[in-house]
């Protein structure tokens, strides 16, 4: 999760002209599931029913790892009960592999015919109007790809409110990078593509876990026009520190890997190269702050640099917390504890470095298993 020490830019909600229902184009929705519980499957089914978009113009594909027949059967059971209320086309698509997720998405994208494609994570619940808003934004702003703001569900316990604060700070930092470099970085899910953009740039990278970040860098180099709609999607809440840190290890490892590859040799135009450099420097700053702070306890010469690092990040968090767009998240005391959490998160960054250096490609499970599994 990058953003450490990067300035914050406020997000400005934009109104997009509404399209008549008769003019809305068909959309393929891809949702990958990997070893998820039946509760997550039902959550996704409920999400589909709530979409404010003509359901008869949606083709939904639930992507399930074919190596686990019991997972495919569980998805079929939930889909069968969901179809009557949904009314659109809902198919369970067994894919050869779900590790990494890009393999499943590439497999499914080869057979997509609709002009627009939406990608959601397994637990993603977008605002019901988001799909309609995204299609309108693509046309009104002449874009090829837009994404939305994905966060844990609002409120919740203290751990969830801290991760909400960090997500808000992350999006504020990414908005700063996007404006400074006149490009756009795609991260997370709730992403809406013109199929022609996917054809132009090529498939998602199947190496690593930040496939959409890597695709966005290539897309920017290819002249694909990308942007964001200020609309919220919500994933499941995070209530335990351990899974939150493991998730960040995965993200940081992928982002560091992309930084090394693109800054270390792959030719890039100036704007995407600058964006990757800023995000990578942010991660390096987070890697350095914990050792510098710890060493400052013993070495007086390091106390001023350590204080400057901490003060700079505290001022950034304060700036983000004043953006009214985040008021609906009910973060409260999560803002005050974000900086200590980021110091703790730097251990995830060091673990990510170790995994990269040793060639480990660990998939860190982040949603605790419940008694109700698909298997």
CSV table of C-alpha atoms in Angstrom, one decimal:
chain,number,residue,atom,x,y,z
A,1,UNK,CA,0.0,0.0,0.0
A,2,UNK,CA,1.9,3.0,-1.2
A,3,UNK,CA,1.2,6.6,-0.3
A,4,UNK,CA,3.6,7.2,2.6
A,5,UNK,CA,4.9,10.8,2.6
A,6,UNK,CA,3.2,11.5,-0.7
A,7,UNK,CA,1.1,14.7,-0.7
A,8,UNK,CA,-2.6,14.5,-0.6
A,9,UNK,CA,-4.9,15.7,-3.4
A,10,UNK,CA,-8.6,16.1,-2.7
A,11,UNK,CA,-11.1,14.1,-4.8
A,12,UNK,CA,-13.7,16.1,-6.5
A,13,UNK,CA,-17.0,14.3,-7.2
A,14,UNK,CA,-18.0,14.7,-10.8
A,15,UNK,CA,-21.5,14.5,-12.2
A,16,UNK,CA,-21.9,12.6,-15.3
A,17,UNK,CA,-24.9,12.9,-17.7
A,18,UNK,CA,-27.4,10.1,-17.3
A,19,UNK,CA,-28.0,7.9,-20.3
A,20,UNK,CA,-31.5,6.7,-21.2
A,21,UNK,CA,-32.1,3.1,-20.3
A,22,UNK,CA,-32.6,2.3,-24.0
A,23,UNK,CA,-29.1,3.6,-24.8
A,24,UNK,CA,-27.1,1.7,-22.2
A,25,UNK,CA,-24.7,-0.8,-23.8
A,26,UNK,CA,-24.3,-4.5,-22.8
A,27,UNK,CA,-21.6,-5.1,-20.2
A,28,UNK,CA,-19.7,-8.3,-19.2
A,29,UNK,CA,-19.0,-8.5,-15.4
A,30,UNK,CA,-16.1,-10.8,-14.3
A,31,UNK,CA,-15.9,-11.9,-10.6
A,32,UNK,CA,-13.1,-14.3,-9.7
A,33,UNK,CA,-13.5,-16.5,-6.6
A,34,UNK,CA,-10.6,-18.4,-5.1
A,35,UNK,CA,-11.5,-20.8,-2.2
A,36,UNK,CA,-14.2,-18.5,-0.9
A,37,UNK,CA,-17.0,-19.2,1.6
A,38,UNK,CA,-20.6,-19.6,0.6
A,39,UNK,CA,-21.3,-16.4,2.4
A,40,UNK,CA,-19.0,-14.5,0.0
A,41,UNK,CA,-20.8,-16.1,-3.0
A,42,UNK,CA,-24.2,-15.0,-1.6
A,43,UNK,CA,-22.8,-11.6,-1.0
A,44,UNK,CA,-21.8,-11.3,-4.6
A,45,UNK,CA,-25.2,-12.6,-5.7
A,46,UNK,CA,-26.9,-9.9,-3.6
A,47,UNK,CA,-24.7,-7.3,-5.1
A,48,UNK,CA,-25.8,-8.3,-8.6
A,49,UNK,CA,-29.5,-8.0,-7.7
A,50,UNK,CA,-28.9,-4.4,-6.4
A,51,UNK,CA,-27.2,-3.0,-9.5
A,52,UNK,CA,-29.1,-0.1,-11.0
A,53,UNK,CA,-28.5,-1.2,-14.6
A,54,UNK,CA,-30.8,-3.2,-16.9
A,55,UNK,CA,-30.1,-6.8,-15.8
A,56,UNK,CA,-30.9,-8.1,-19.3
A,57,UNK,CA,-27.8,-6.2,-20.6
A,58,UNK,CA,-25.4,-7.8,-18.1
A,59,UNK,CA,-23.5,-11.0,-18.7
A,60,UNK,CA,-22.0,-12.1,-15.4
A,61,UNK,CA,-19.2,-14.7,-15.2
A,62,UNK,CA,-18.2,-16.2,-11.8
A,63,UNK,CA,-14.7,-17.5,-12.3
A,64,UNK,CA,-13.9,-20.5,-10.1
A,65,UNK,CA,-10.8,-22.6,-10.0
A,66,UNK,CA,-11.5,-25.9,-11.9
A,67,UNK,CA,-8.9,-27.7,-9.7
A,68,UNK,CA,-11.5,-27.7,-6.9
A,69,UNK,CA,-14.7,-29.3,-8.1
A,70,UNK,CA,-16.3,-28.8,-4.8
A,71,UNK,CA,-15.9,-25.0,-5.2
A,72,UNK,CA,-17.4,-25.1,-8.7
A,73,UNK,CA,-20.4,-27.1,-7.3
A,74,UNK,CA,-20.9,-24.6,-4.5
A,75,UNK,CA,-20.8,-21.7,-6.9
A,76,UNK,CA,-23.3,-23.5,-9.1
A,77,UNK,CA,-25.7,-24.0,-6.2
A,78,UNK,CA,-25.6,-20.3,-5.2
A,79,UNK,CA,-25.9,-19.1,-8.8
A,80,UNK,CA,-28.9,-21.3,-9.4
A,81,UNK,CA,-30.8,-19.7,-6.5
A,82,UNK,CA,-29.7,-16.2,-7.5
A,83,UNK,CA,-30.7,-16.3,-11.2
A,84,UNK,CA,-34.4,-16.0,-10.6
A,85,UNK,CA,-34.1,-12.7,-8.7
A,86,UNK,CA,-31.3,-11.3,-10.8
A,87,UNK,CA,-32.8,-11.8,-14.3
A,88,UNK,CA,-29.6,-11.3,-16.2
A,89,UNK,CA,-27.2,-13.9,-17.5
A,90,UNK,CA,-25.2,-15.5,-14.7
A,91,UNK,CA,-22.7,-18.3,-15.5
A,92,UNK,CA,-20.2,-20.2,-13.4
A,93,UNK,CA,-17.0,-20.5,-15.5
A,94,UNK,CA,-14.4,-23.0,-14.3
A,95,UNK,CA,-10.9,-21.7,-15.1
A,96,UNK,CA,-7.7,-23.8,-15.3
A,97,UNK,CA,-6.0,-21.8,-12.5
A,98,UNK,CA,-6.8,-18.9,-10.2
A,99,UNK,CA,-3.2,-18.4,-9.0
A,100,UNK,CA,-2.6,-15.6,-9.7
A,101,UNK,CA,-6.0,-14.0,-10.4
A,102,UNK,CA,-4.7,-12.6,-13.8
A,103,UNK,CA,-4.7,-16.2,-15.2
A,104,UNK,CA,-8.4,-16.5,-14.6
A,105,UNK,CA,-9.2,-13.1,-15.9
A,106,UNK,CA,-7.1,-13.5,-19.1
A,107,UNK,CA,-8.8,-16.9,-19.7
A,108,UNK,CA,-12.3,-15.3,-19.4
A,109,UNK,CA,-11.5,-12.1,-21.4
A,110,UNK,CA,-10.6,-14.1,-24.5
A,111,UNK,CA,-14.3,-15.0,-25.0
A,112,UNK,CA,-15.8,-11.6,-24.1
A,113,UNK,CA,-17.8,-10.0,-26.9
A,114,UNK,CA,-19.6,-7.1,-25.2
A,115,UNK,CA,-18.1,-3.6,-25.7
A,116,UNK,CA,-17.6,-2.9,-22.0
A,117,UNK,CA,-16.1,-5.1,-19.2
A,118,UNK,CA,-16.4,-4.7,-15.4
A,119,UNK,CA,-14.0,-6.4,-13.0
A,120,UNK,CA,-15.0,-6.9,-9.3
A,121,UNK,CA,-13.3,-8.8,-6.6
A,122,UNK,CA,-15.2,-11.7,-4.9
A,123,UNK,CA,-16.4,-9.6,-1.9
A,124,UNK,CA,-16.8,-6.3,-3.8
A,125,UNK,CA,-20.2,-4.5,-3.4
A,126,UNK,CA,-20.2,-1.3,-5.5
A,127,UNK,CA,-22.7,1.5,-5.1
A,128,UNK,CA,-25.8,0.4,-7.0
A,129,UNK,CA,-25.5,3.3,-9.4
A,130,UNK,CA,-21.8,2.9,-10.0
A,131,UNK,CA,-22.0,0.8,-13.2
A,132,UNK,CA,-24.3,3.2,-14.8
A,133,UNK,CA,-22.1,6.1,-13.7
A,134,UNK,CA,-19.0,4.4,-15.1
A,135,UNK,CA,-20.5,3.8,-18.5
A,136,UNK,CA,-21.6,7.5,-18.6
A,137,UNK,CA,-18.2,8.7,-17.5
A,138,UNK,CA,-16.4,6.7,-20.2
A,139,UNK,CA,-18.5,8.4,-22.9
A,140,UNK,CA,-18.8,11.9,-21.4
A,141,UNK,CA,-15.0,12.2,-20.7
A,142,UNK,CA,-13.8,10.3,-23.7
A,143,UNK,CA,-12.0,7.6,-21.6
A,144,UNK,CA,-11.1,4.0,-22.2
A,145,UNK,CA,-10.9,2.8,-18.6
A,146,UNK,CA,-12.3,4.1,-15.3
A,147,UNK,CA,-12.0,2.8,-11.8
A,148,UNK,CA,-13.8,3.6,-8.5
A,149,UNK,CA,-12.7,3.8,-4.9
A,150,UNK,CA,-12.7,0.5,-3.2
A,151,UNK,CA,-12.6,0.3,0.6
A,152,UNK,CA,-13.5,-2.0,3.5
A,153,UNK,CA,-17.1,-1.5,4.6
A,154,UNK,CA,-17.6,1.8,6.5
A,155,UNK,CA,-17.5,2.0,10.3
A,156,UNK,CA,-16.8,-1.2,12.2
A,157,UNK,CA,-14.3,-1.8,14.9
A,158,UNK,CA,-11.0,0.1,15.5
A,159,UNK,CA,-8.9,-2.0,13.1
A,160,UNK,CA,-11.3,-1.5,10.3
A,161,UNK,CA,-11.5,2.2,10.9
A,162,UNK,CA,-7.7,2.4,10.7
A,163,UNK,CA,-7.6,0.5,7.4
A,164,UNK,CA,-10.3,2.8,6.1
A,165,UNK,CA,-8.1,5.8,7.0
A,166,UNK,CA,-5.2,4.2,5.3
A,167,UNK,CA,-7.3,3.5,2.1
A,168,UNK,CA,-8.5,7.1,2.1
A,169,UNK,CA,-4.9,8.4,2.5
A,170,UNK,CA,-3.8,6.0,-0.3
A,171,UNK,CA,-6.4,7.3,-2.8
A,172,UNK,CA,-5.5,10.9,-1.9
A,173,UNK,CA,-1.8,10.1,-2.6
A,174,UNK,CA,-2.7,8.4,-5.9
A,175,UNK,CA,-4.8,11.3,-7.0
A,176,UNK,CA,-1.8,13.5,-6.4
A,177,UNK,CA,0.4,11.2,-8.5
A,178,UNK,CA,-2.2,11.1,-11.2
A,179,UNK,CA,-2.5,14.9,-11.4
A,180,UNK,CA,1.3,15.5,-11.3
A,181,UNK,CA,1.9,13.0,-14.1
A,182,UNK,CA,-1.2,13.5,-16.2
A,183,UNK,CA,-1.9,9.8,-16.1
A,184,UNK,CA,-3.9,7.3,-14.0
A,185,UNK,CA,-2.8,4.3,-12.0
A,186,UNK,CA,-5.3,1.4,-11.7
A,187,UNK,CA,-5.3,-0.5,-8.4
A,188,UNK,CA,-7.8,-2.8,-6.8
A,189,UNK,CA,-11.1,-3.8,-8.4
A,190,UNK,CA,-14.2,-2.0,-9.5
A,191,UNK,CA,-12.7,-1.3,-12.9
A,192,UNK,CA,-14.6,-0.6,-16.1
A,193,UNK,CA,-12.9,-1.1,-19.5
A,194,UNK,CA,-13.8,-0.6,-23.1
A,195,UNK,CA,-13.0,-4.0,-24.6
A,196,UNK,CA,-11.0,-2.2,-27.3
A,197,UNK,CA,-8.6,-1.0,-24.6
A,198,UNK,CA,-7.9,-4.5,-23.4
A,199,UNK,CA,-7.2,-5.6,-27.0
A,200,UNK,CA,-4.9,-2.7,-27.5
A,201,UNK,CA,-2.7,-3.1,-24.4
A,202,UNK,CA,-2.8,-6.9,-24.3
A,203,UNK,CA,-3.4,-9.4,-21.4
A,204,UNK,CA,-2.9,-8.8,-17.7
A,205,UNK,CA,0.5,-9.9,-16.5
A,206,UNK,CA,0.5,-13.3,-14.9
A,207,UNK,CA,3.6,-12.7,-12.9
A,208,UNK,CA,3.0,-11.2,-9.5
A,209,UNK,CA,-0.1,-9.9,-7.7
A,210,UNK,CA,-0.4,-6.3,-8.9
A,211,UNK,CA,-1.6,-7.1,-12.4
A,212,UNK,CA,-3.8,-4.1,-12.8
A,213,UNK,CA,-1.1,-1.6,-11.7
A,214,UNK,CA,1.3,-3.2,-14.2
A,215,UNK,CA,-1.4,-3.2,-16.9
A,216,UNK,CA,-2.0,0.5,-16.2
A,217,UNK,CA,1.7,1.4,-16.7
A,218,UNK,CA,1.6,-0.4,-20.1
A,219,UNK,CA,-1.7,1.2,-21.0
A,220,UNK,CA,-0.4,4.7,-20.3
A,221,UNK,CA,2.6,4.0,-22.5
A,222,UNK,CA,0.2,2.9,-25.2
A,223,UNK,CA,-1.9,6.1,-25.0
A,224,UNK,CA,-4.9,4.5,-23.3
A,225,UNK,CA,-7.1,7.2,-21.6
A,226,UNK,CA,-7.9,6.3,-17.9
A,227,UNK,CA,-9.6,8.1,-15.1
A,228,UNK,CA,-11.6,7.7,-11.8
A,229,UNK,CA,-15.2,8.1,-10.8
A,230,UNK,CA,-15.7,9.3,-7.2
A,231,UNK,CA,-18.0,6.4,-6.3
A,232,UNK,CA,-17.5,3.9,-3.5
A,233,UNK,CA,-17.2,0.1,-3.6
A,234,UNK,CA,-17.0,-1.9,-0.3
A,235,UNK,CA,-15.2,-5.1,0.5
A,236,UNK,CA,-15.6,-7.1,3.7
A,237,UNK,CA,-14.4,-5.4,6.9
A,238,UNK,CA,-11.0,-6.0,8.4
A,239,UNK,CA,-11.2,-6.7,12.1
A,240,UNK,CA,-7.8,-8.5,12.8
A,241,UNK,CA,-4.4,-6.9,12.4
A,242,UNK,CA,-2.7,-10.0,11.1
A,243,UNK,CA,-4.7,-10.5,7.9
A,244,UNK,CA,-4.5,-6.7,7.2
A,245,UNK,CA,-0.7,-6.8,7.4
A,246,UNK,CA,-0.5,-10.0,5.3
A,247,UNK,CA,-2.6,-8.3,2.6
A,248,UNK,CA,-0.3,-5.3,2.6
A,249,UNK,CA,2.8,-7.6,2.2
A,250,UNK,CA,1.2,-9.0,-1.0
A,251,UNK,CA,0.4,-5.5,-2.3
A,252,UNK,CA,3.8,-4.0,-1.4
A,253,UNK,CA,5.7,-7.0,-2.9
A,254,UNK,CA,3.9,-6.6,-6.2
A,255,UNK,CA,4.4,-2.8,-6.3
A,256,UNK,CA,8.1,-3.1,-5.5
A,257,UNK,CA,8.6,-5.7,-8.1
A,258,UNK,CA,6.9,-3.4,-10.7
A,259,UNK,CA,9.1,-0.5,-9.6
A,260,UNK,CA,12.3,-2.6,-10.0
A,261,UNK,CA,11.3,-3.9,-13.4
A,262,UNK,CA,10.1,-0.7,-15.0
A,263,UNK,CA,12.7,1.6,-13.4
A,264,UNK,CA,15.6,-0.8,-13.9
A,265,UNK,CA,15.5,-1.3,-17.6
A,266,UNK,CA,12.1,-1.5,-19.3
A,267,UNK,CA,11.7,1.6,-21.5
A,268,UNK,CA,8.8,3.9,-20.5
A,269,UNK,CA,7.6,7.3,-21.6
A,270,UNK,CA,8.3,10.1,-19.1
A,271,UNK,CA,4.9,10.3,-17.5
A,272,UNK,CA,4.3,6.7,-16.5
A,273,UNK,CA,8.0,6.4,-15.5
A,274,UNK,CA,7.6,9.4,-13.2
A,275,UNK,CA,4.4,7.9,-11.7
A,276,UNK,CA,6.1,4.5,-11.0
A,277,UNK,CA,9.1,6.4,-9.5
A,278,UNK,CA,6.9,8.4,-7.1
A,279,UNK,CA,5.1,5.3,-5.9
A,280,UNK,CA,8.3,3.3,-5.5
A,281,UNK,CA,10.0,6.2,-3.6
A,282,UNK,CA,7.0,6.2,-1.3
A,283,UNK,CA,7.5,2.6,-0.5
A,284,UNK,CA,11.2,3.1,0.1
A,285,UNK,CA,10.3,5.9,2.5
A,286,UNK,CA,8.1,3.6,4.5
A,287,UNK,CA,10.9,1.0,4.5
A,288,UNK,CA,13.3,3.5,6.0
A,289,UNK,CA,11.1,5.2,8.6
A,290,UNK,CA,11.1,2.3,11.2
A,291,UNK,CA,14.9,1.7,11.2
A,292,UNK,CA,15.5,5.5,11.3
A,293,UNK,CA,13.1,5.9,14.2
A,294,UNK,CA,14.5,3.0,16.1
A,295,UNK,CA,18.1,4.1,15.6
A,296,UNK,CA,17.2,7.7,16.7
A,297,UNK,CA,16.6,6.3,20.2
A,298,UNK,CA,20.3,5.7,20.5
A,299,UNK,CA,21.9,8.1,18.0
A,300,UNK,CA,21.1,11.8,18.5
A,301,UNK,CA,22.1,12.7,14.9
A,302,UNK,CA,19.1,10.7,13.6
A,303,UNK,CA,16.5,12.3,15.9
A,304,UNK,CA,15.8,15.3,13.7
A,305,UNK,CA,15.4,13.3,10.5
A,306,UNK,CA,13.2,10.8,12.3
A,307,UNK,CA,11.1,13.6,13.7
A,308,UNK,CA,10.8,15.2,10.3
A,309,UNK,CA,9.7,11.9,8.7
A,310,UNK,CA,7.0,11.4,11.3
A,311,UNK,CA,5.8,15.0,11.3
A,312,UNK,CA,5.6,15.0,7.5
A,313,UNK,CA,3.4,11.9,7.5
A,314,UNK,CA,1.3,13.2,10.4
A,315,UNK,CA,0.6,16.4,8.4
A,316,UNK,CA,-0.3,14.3,5.3
A,317,UNK,CA,-2.8,12.2,7.4
A,318,UNK,CA,-4.3,15.4,8.8
A,319,UNK,CA,-4.8,16.8,5.3
A,320,UNK,CA,-6.5,13.7,4.1
A,321,UNK,CA,-8.8,13.6,7.2
A,322,UNK,CA,-10.2,17.0,6.3
A,323,UNK,CA,-11.4,16.0,2.9
A,324,UNK,CA,-15.2,15.9,3.1
A,325,UNK,CA,-15.5,13.0,0.6
A,326,UNK,CA,-14.4,10.6,3.4
A,327,UNK,CA,-17.0,11.7,5.9
A,328,UNK,CA,-19.4,8.8,5.0
A,329,UNK,CA,-16.7,6.2,6.2
A,330,UNK,CA,-17.1,7.0,9.9
A,331,UNK,CA,-13.4,6.7,10.5
A,332,UNK,CA,-13.2,8.8,13.8
A,333,UNK,CA,-10.3,7.7,15.9
A,334,UNK,CA,-8.9,5.7,13.0
A,335,UNK,CA,-7.2,8.9,11.8
A,336,UNK,CA,-5.3,9.3,15.1
A,337,UNK,CA,-4.0,5.7,15.0
A,338,UNK,CA,-3.1,5.6,11.3
A,339,UNK,CA,0.5,6.7,11.7
A,340,UNK,CA,1.3,4.0,14.3
A,341,UNK,CA,-0.3,1.4,12.0
A,342,UNK,CA,1.9,2.6,9.1
A,343,UNK,CA,5.0,2.1,11.3
A,344,UNK,CA,3.7,-1.4,12.0
A,345,UNK,CA,3.0,-1.9,8.3
A,346,UNK,CA,6.6,-1.2,7.5
A,347,UNK,CA,7.3,-4.7,8.8
A,348,UNK,CA,5.1,-5.9,6.0
A,349,UNK,CA,7.2,-3.9,3.6
A,350,UNK,CA,10.4,-5.6,4.9
A,351,UNK,CA,8.8,-9.0,4.6
A,352,UNK,CA,7.9,-8.1,1.0
A,353,UNK,CA,11.5,-7.3,0.3
A,354,UNK,CA,12.6,-10.6,1.8
A,355,UNK,CA,10.0,-12.5,-0.4
A,356,UNK,CA,11.2,-10.7,-3.5
A,357,UNK,CA,14.9,-11.4,-2.7
A,358,UNK,CA,14.3,-15.1,-2.0
A,359,UNK,CA,12.0,-15.6,-5.0
A,360,UNK,CA,9.0,-16.5,-2.8
A,361,UNK,CA,5.5,-16.0,-4.3
A,362,UNK,CA,3.4,-16.5,-1.3
A,363,UNK,CA,-0.4,-15.9,-1.6
A,364,UNK,CA,-1.3,-14.5,1.8
A,365,UNK,CA,-4.8,-15.4,2.8
A,366,UNK,CA,-6.5,-12.3,4.2
A,367,UNK,CA,-10.1,-13.3,4.9
A,368,UNK,CA,-10.3,-15.5,7.9
A,369,UNK,CA,-12.0,-18.8,7.2
A,370,UNK,CA,-15.4,-19.4,8.7
A,371,UNK,CA,-17.3,-22.6,9.5
A,372,UNK,CA,-19.2,-22.2,6.3
A,373,UNK,CA,-16.8,-23.0,3.5
A,374,UNK,CA,-17.4,-23.7,-0.2
A,375,UNK,CA,-15.3,-26.9,0.2
